Backbone as a chain_set.jsonl record, in Angstrom:
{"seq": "XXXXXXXXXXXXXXXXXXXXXXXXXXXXXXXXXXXXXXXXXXXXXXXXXXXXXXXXXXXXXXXXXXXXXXXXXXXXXXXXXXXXXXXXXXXXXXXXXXXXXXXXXXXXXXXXXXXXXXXXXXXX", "coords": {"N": [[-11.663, 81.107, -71.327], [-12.249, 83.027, -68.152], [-13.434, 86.062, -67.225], [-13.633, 88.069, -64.904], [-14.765, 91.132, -63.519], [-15.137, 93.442, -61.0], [-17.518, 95.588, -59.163], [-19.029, 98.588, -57.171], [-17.232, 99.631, -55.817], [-16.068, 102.421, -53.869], [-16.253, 105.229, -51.706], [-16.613, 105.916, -48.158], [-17.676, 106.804, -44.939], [-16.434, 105.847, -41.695], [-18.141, 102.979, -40.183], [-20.458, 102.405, -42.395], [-21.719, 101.21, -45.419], [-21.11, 99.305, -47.902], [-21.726, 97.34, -50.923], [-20.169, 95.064, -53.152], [-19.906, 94.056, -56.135], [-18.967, 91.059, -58.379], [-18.838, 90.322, -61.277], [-18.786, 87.857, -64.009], [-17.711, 86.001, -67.058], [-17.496, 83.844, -69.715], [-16.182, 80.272, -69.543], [-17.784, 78.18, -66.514], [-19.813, 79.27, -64.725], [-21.035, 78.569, -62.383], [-19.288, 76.116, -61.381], [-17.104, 77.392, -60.013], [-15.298, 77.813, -57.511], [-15.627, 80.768, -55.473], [-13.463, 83.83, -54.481], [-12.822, 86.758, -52.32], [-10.388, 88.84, -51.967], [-8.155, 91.513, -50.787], [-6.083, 94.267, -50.642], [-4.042, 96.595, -49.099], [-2.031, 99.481, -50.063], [1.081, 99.552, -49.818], [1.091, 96.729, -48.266], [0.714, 93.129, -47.871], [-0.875, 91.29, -50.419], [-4.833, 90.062, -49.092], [-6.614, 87.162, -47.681], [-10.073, 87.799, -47.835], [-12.894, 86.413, -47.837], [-14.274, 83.393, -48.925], [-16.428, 81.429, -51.163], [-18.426, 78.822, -51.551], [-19.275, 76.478, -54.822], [-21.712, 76.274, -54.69], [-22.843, 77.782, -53.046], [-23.66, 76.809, -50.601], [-21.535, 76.51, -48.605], [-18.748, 79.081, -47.163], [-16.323, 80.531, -46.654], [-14.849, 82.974, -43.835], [-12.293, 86.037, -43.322], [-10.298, 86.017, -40.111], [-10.535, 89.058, -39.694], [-13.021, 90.216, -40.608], [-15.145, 88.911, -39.702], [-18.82, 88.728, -39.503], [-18.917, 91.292, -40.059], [-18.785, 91.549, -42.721], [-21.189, 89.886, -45.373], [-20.751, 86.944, -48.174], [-21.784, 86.131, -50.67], [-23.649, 84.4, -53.525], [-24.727, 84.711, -57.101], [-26.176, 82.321, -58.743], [-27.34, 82.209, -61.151], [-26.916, 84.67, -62.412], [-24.183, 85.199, -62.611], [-23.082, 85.922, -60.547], [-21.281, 87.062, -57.935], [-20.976, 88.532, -54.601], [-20.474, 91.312, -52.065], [-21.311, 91.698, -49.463], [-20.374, 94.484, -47.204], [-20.421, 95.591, -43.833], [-20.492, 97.799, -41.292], [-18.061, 99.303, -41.937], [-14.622, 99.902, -41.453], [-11.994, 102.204, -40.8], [-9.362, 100.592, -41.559], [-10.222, 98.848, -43.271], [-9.777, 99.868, -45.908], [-8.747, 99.14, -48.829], [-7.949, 97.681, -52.474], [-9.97, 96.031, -53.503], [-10.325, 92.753, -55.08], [-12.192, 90.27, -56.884], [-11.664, 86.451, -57.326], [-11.467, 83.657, -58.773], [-11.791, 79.814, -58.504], [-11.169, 77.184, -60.115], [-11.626, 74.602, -58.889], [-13.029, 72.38, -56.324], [-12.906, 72.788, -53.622], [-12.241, 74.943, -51.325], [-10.222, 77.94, -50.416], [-7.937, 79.784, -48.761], [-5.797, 80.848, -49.899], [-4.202, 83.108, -52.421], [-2.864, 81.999, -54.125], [-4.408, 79.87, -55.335], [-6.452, 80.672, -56.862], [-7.237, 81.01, -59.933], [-8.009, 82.706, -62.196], [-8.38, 86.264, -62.05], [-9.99, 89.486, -61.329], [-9.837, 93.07, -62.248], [-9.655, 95.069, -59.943], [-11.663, 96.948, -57.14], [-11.555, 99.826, -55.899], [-12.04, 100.684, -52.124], [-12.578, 102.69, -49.867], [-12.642, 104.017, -46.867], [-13.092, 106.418, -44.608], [-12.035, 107.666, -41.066]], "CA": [[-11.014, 82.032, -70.398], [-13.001, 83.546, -67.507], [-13.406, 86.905, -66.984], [-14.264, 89.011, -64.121], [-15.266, 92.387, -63.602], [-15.968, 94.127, -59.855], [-18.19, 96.904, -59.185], [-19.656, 98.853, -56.242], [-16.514, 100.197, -54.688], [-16.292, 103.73, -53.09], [-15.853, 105.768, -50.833], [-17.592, 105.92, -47.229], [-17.581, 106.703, -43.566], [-16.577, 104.076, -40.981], [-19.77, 102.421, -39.889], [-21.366, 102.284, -43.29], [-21.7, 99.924, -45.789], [-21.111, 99.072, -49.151], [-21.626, 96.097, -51.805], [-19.819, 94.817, -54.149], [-19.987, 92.887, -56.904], [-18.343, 90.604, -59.361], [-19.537, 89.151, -62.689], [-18.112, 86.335, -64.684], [-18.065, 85.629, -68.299], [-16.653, 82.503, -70.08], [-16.122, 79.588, -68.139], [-19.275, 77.654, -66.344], [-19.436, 80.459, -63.349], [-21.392, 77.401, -61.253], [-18.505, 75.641, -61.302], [-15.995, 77.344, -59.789], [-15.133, 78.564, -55.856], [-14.987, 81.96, -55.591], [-12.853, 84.29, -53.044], [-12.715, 87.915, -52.704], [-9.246, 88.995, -51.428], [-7.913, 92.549, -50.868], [-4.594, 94.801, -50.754], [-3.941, 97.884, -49.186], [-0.964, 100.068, -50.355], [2.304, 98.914, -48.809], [0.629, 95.435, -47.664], [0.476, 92.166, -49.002], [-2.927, 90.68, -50.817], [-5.109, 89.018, -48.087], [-7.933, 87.083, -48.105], [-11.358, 88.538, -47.228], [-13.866, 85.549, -47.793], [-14.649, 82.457, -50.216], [-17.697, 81.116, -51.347], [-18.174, 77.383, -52.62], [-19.964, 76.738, -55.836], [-23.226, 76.162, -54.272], [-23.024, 78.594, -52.155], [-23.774, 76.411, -49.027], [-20.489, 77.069, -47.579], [-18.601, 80.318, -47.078], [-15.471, 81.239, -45.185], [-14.387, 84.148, -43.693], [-10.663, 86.231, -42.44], [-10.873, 86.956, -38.735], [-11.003, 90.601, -39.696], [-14.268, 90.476, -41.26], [-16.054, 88.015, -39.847], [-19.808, 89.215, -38.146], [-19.443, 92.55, -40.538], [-18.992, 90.957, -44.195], [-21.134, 88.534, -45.93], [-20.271, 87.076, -49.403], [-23.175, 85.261, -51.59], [-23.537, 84.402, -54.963], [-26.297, 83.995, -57.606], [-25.445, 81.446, -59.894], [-27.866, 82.228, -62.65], [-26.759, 85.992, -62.578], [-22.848, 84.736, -63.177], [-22.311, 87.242, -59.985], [-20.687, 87.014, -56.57], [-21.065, 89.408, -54.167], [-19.626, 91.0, -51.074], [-21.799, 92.781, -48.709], [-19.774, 95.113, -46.024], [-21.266, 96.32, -43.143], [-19.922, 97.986, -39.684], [-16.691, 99.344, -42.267], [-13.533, 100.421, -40.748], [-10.544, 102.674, -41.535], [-8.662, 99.34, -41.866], [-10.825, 97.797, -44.382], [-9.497, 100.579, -46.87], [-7.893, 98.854, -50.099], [-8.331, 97.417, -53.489], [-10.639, 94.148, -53.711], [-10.194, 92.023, -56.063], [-12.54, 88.937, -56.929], [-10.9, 85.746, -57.841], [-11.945, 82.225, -59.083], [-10.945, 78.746, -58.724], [-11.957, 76.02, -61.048], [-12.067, 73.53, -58.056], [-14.425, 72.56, -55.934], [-12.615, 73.099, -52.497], [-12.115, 76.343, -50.936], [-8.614, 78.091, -50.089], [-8.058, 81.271, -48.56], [-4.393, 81.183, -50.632], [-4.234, 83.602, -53.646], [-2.145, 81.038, -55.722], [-4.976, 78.879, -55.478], [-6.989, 81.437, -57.558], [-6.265, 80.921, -61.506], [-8.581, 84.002, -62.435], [-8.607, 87.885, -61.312], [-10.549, 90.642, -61.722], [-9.057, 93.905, -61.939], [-9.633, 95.184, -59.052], [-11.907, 98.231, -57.064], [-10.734, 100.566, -54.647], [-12.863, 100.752, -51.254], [-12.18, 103.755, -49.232], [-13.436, 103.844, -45.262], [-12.63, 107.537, -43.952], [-12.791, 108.218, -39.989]], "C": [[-12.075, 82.787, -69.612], [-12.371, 84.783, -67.289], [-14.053, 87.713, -66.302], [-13.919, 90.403, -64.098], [-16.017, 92.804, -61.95], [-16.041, 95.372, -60.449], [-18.283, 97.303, -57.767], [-18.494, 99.537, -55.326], [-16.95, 101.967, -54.717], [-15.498, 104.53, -51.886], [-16.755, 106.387, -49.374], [-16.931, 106.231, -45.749], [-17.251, 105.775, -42.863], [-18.261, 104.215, -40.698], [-20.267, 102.515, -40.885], [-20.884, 101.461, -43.699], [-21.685, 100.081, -47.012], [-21.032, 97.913, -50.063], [-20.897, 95.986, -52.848], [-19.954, 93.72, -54.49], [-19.112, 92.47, -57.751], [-19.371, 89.424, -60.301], [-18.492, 88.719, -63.448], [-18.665, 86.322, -65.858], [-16.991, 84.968, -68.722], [-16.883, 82.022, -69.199], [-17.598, 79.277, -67.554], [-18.747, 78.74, -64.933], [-19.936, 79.356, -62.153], [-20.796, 76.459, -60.638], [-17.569, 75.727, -60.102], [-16.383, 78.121, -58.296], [-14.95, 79.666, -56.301], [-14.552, 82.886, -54.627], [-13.273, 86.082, -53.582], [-11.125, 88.634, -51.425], [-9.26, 91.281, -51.796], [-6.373, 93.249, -50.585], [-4.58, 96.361, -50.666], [-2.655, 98.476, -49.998], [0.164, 99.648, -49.221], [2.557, 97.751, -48.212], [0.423, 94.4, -48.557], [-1.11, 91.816, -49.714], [-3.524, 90.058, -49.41], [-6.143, 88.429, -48.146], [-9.243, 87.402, -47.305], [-11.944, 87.45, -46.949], [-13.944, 84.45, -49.452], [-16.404, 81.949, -50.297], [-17.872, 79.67, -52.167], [-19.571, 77.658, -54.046], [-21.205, 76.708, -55.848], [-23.493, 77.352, -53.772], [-23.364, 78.023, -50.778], [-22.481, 76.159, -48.338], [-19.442, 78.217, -47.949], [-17.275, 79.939, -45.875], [-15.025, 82.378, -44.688], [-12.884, 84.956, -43.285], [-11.506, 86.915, -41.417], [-11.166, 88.49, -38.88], [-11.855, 91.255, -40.19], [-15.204, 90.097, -40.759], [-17.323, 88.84, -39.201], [-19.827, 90.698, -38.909], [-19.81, 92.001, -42.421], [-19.729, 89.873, -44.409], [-20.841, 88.634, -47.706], [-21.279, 86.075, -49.599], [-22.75, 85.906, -52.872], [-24.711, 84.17, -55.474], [-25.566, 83.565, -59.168], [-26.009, 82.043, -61.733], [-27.888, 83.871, -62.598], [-24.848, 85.724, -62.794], [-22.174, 85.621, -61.916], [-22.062, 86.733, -58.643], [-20.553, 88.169, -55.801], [-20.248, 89.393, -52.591], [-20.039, 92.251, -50.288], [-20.541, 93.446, -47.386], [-20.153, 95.995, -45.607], [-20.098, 96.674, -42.004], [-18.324, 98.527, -40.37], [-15.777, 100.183, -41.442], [-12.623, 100.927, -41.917], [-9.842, 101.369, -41.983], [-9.31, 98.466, -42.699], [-10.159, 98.197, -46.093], [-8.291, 99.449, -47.542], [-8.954, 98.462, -51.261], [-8.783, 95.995, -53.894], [-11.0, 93.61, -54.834], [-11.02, 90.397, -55.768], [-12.073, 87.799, -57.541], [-12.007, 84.353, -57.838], [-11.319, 81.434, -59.171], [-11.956, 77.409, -59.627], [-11.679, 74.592, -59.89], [-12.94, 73.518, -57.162], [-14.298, 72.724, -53.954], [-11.981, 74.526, -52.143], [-10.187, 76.793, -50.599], [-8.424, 79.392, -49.972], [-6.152, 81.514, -49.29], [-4.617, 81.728, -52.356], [-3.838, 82.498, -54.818], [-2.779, 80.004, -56.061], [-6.249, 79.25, -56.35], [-6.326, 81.556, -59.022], [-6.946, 82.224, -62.359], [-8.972, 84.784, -61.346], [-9.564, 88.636, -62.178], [-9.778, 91.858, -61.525], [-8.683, 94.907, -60.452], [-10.868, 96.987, -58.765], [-11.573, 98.963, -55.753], [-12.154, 100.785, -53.54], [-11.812, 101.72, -50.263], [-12.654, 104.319, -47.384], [-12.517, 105.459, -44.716], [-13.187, 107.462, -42.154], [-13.77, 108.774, -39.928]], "O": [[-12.936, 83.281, -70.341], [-11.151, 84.885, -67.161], [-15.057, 88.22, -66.803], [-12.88, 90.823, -64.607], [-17.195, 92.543, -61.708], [-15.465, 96.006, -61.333], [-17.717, 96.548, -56.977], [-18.783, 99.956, -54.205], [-17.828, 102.545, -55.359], [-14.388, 104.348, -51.385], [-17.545, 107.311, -49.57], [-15.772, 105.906, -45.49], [-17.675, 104.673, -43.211], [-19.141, 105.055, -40.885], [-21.306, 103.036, -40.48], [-19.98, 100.805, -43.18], [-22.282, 101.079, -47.417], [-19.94, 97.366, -49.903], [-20.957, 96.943, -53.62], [-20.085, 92.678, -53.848], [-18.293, 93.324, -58.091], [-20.093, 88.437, -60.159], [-17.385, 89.257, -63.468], [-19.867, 86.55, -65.994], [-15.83, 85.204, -68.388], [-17.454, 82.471, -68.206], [-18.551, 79.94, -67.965], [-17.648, 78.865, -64.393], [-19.301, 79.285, -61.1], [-21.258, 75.888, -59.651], [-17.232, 74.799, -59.368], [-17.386, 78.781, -58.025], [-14.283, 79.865, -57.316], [-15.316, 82.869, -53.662], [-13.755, 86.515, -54.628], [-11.199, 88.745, -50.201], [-9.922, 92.01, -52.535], [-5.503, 92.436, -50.273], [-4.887, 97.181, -51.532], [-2.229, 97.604, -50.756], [-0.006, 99.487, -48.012], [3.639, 97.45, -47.709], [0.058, 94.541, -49.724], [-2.219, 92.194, -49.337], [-2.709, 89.571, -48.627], [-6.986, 89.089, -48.755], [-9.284, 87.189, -46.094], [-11.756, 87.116, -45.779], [-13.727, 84.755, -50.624], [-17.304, 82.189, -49.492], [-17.451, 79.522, -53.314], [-20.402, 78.554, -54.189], [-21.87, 77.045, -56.828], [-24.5, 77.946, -54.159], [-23.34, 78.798, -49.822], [-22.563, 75.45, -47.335], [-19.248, 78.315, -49.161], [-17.266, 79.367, -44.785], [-14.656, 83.0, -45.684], [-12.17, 84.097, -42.769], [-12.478, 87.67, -41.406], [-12.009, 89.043, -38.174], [-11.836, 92.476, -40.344], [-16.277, 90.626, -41.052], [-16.992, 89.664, -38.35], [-20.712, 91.441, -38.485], [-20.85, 92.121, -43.069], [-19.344, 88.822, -43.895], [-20.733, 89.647, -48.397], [-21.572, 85.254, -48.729], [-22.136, 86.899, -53.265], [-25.644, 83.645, -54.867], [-24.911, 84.061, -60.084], [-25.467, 82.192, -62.828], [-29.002, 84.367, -62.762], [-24.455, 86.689, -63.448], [-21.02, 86.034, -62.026], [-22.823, 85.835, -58.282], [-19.891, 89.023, -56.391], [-19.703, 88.456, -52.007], [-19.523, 93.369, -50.299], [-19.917, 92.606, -46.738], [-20.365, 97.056, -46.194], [-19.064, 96.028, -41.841], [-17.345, 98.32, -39.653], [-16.224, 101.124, -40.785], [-12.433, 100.589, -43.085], [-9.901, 101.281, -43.209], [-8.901, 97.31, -42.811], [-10.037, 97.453, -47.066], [-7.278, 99.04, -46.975], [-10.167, 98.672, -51.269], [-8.141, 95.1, -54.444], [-11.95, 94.001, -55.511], [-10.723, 89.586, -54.891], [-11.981, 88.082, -58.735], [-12.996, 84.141, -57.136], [-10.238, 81.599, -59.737], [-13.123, 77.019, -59.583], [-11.546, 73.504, -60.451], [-13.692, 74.484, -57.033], [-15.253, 72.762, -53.178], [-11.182, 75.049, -52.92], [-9.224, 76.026, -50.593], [-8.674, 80.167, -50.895], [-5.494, 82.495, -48.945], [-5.044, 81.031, -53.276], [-4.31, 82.258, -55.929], [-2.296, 79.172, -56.829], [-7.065, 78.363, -56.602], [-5.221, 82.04, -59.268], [-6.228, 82.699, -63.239], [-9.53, 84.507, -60.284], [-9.843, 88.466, -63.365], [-8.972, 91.796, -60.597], [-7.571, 95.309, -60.108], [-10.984, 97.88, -59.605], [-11.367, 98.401, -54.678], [-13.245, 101.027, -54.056], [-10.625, 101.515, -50.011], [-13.032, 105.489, -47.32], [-11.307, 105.408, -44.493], [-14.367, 107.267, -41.863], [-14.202, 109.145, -38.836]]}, "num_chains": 1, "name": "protein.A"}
């Protein structure tokens, strides 16, 4: 059973920046795609960005692209999720997810492990 764990959320100004992370235990972490999706209050989940198991490909949601990147380091079990240039509208609770295949999918139900989730906060 894999188990993740984000960190790094907060609370910030627009225009700043903040990282987060997710670590993995159980499960081969090299294995698997990993996304990082988010959910404000009142709104559905959506997805932010994926990351293949190499890390040589990456996708992004139009509403990130050019401010977020997402990298991983395999032999640290961790996935990350730099955000730069943040906006009021970035504000919710991001959750990192994993897929035990080896093709990407910006669809939650294609994610068989969650992390609990951390709250990211972008004030005017």
């Amino acid at each position: 059973q894999v188990q993740l764990v984000e960190s790094g959320g907060g609370s910030v100004q627009a225009g700043g920046s903040l990282r987060l992370s997710c670590t993995a235990s159980g499960g081969t972490f090299s294995t698997y795609t990993m996304g990082w999706f988010r959910q404000a209050p009142g709104k559905e989940r959506e997805f932010v960005a994926a990351i293949s198991w190499s890390g040589g490909s990456t996708t992004y949601a139009d509403s990130v692209k050019g401010r977020f990147t997402i990298s991983r380091d395999n032999a640290k079990n961790t996935v990350y999720l730099q955000m730069n240039s943040l906006k009021p509208e970035d504000t919710a609770v991001y959750s990192c997810a994993a897929r035990s295949r080896y093709s990407m999918t910006v669809c939650p139900g294609g994610y068989a492990y969650w992390g609990q989730g951390t709250q990211v906060t972008v004030s005017p």
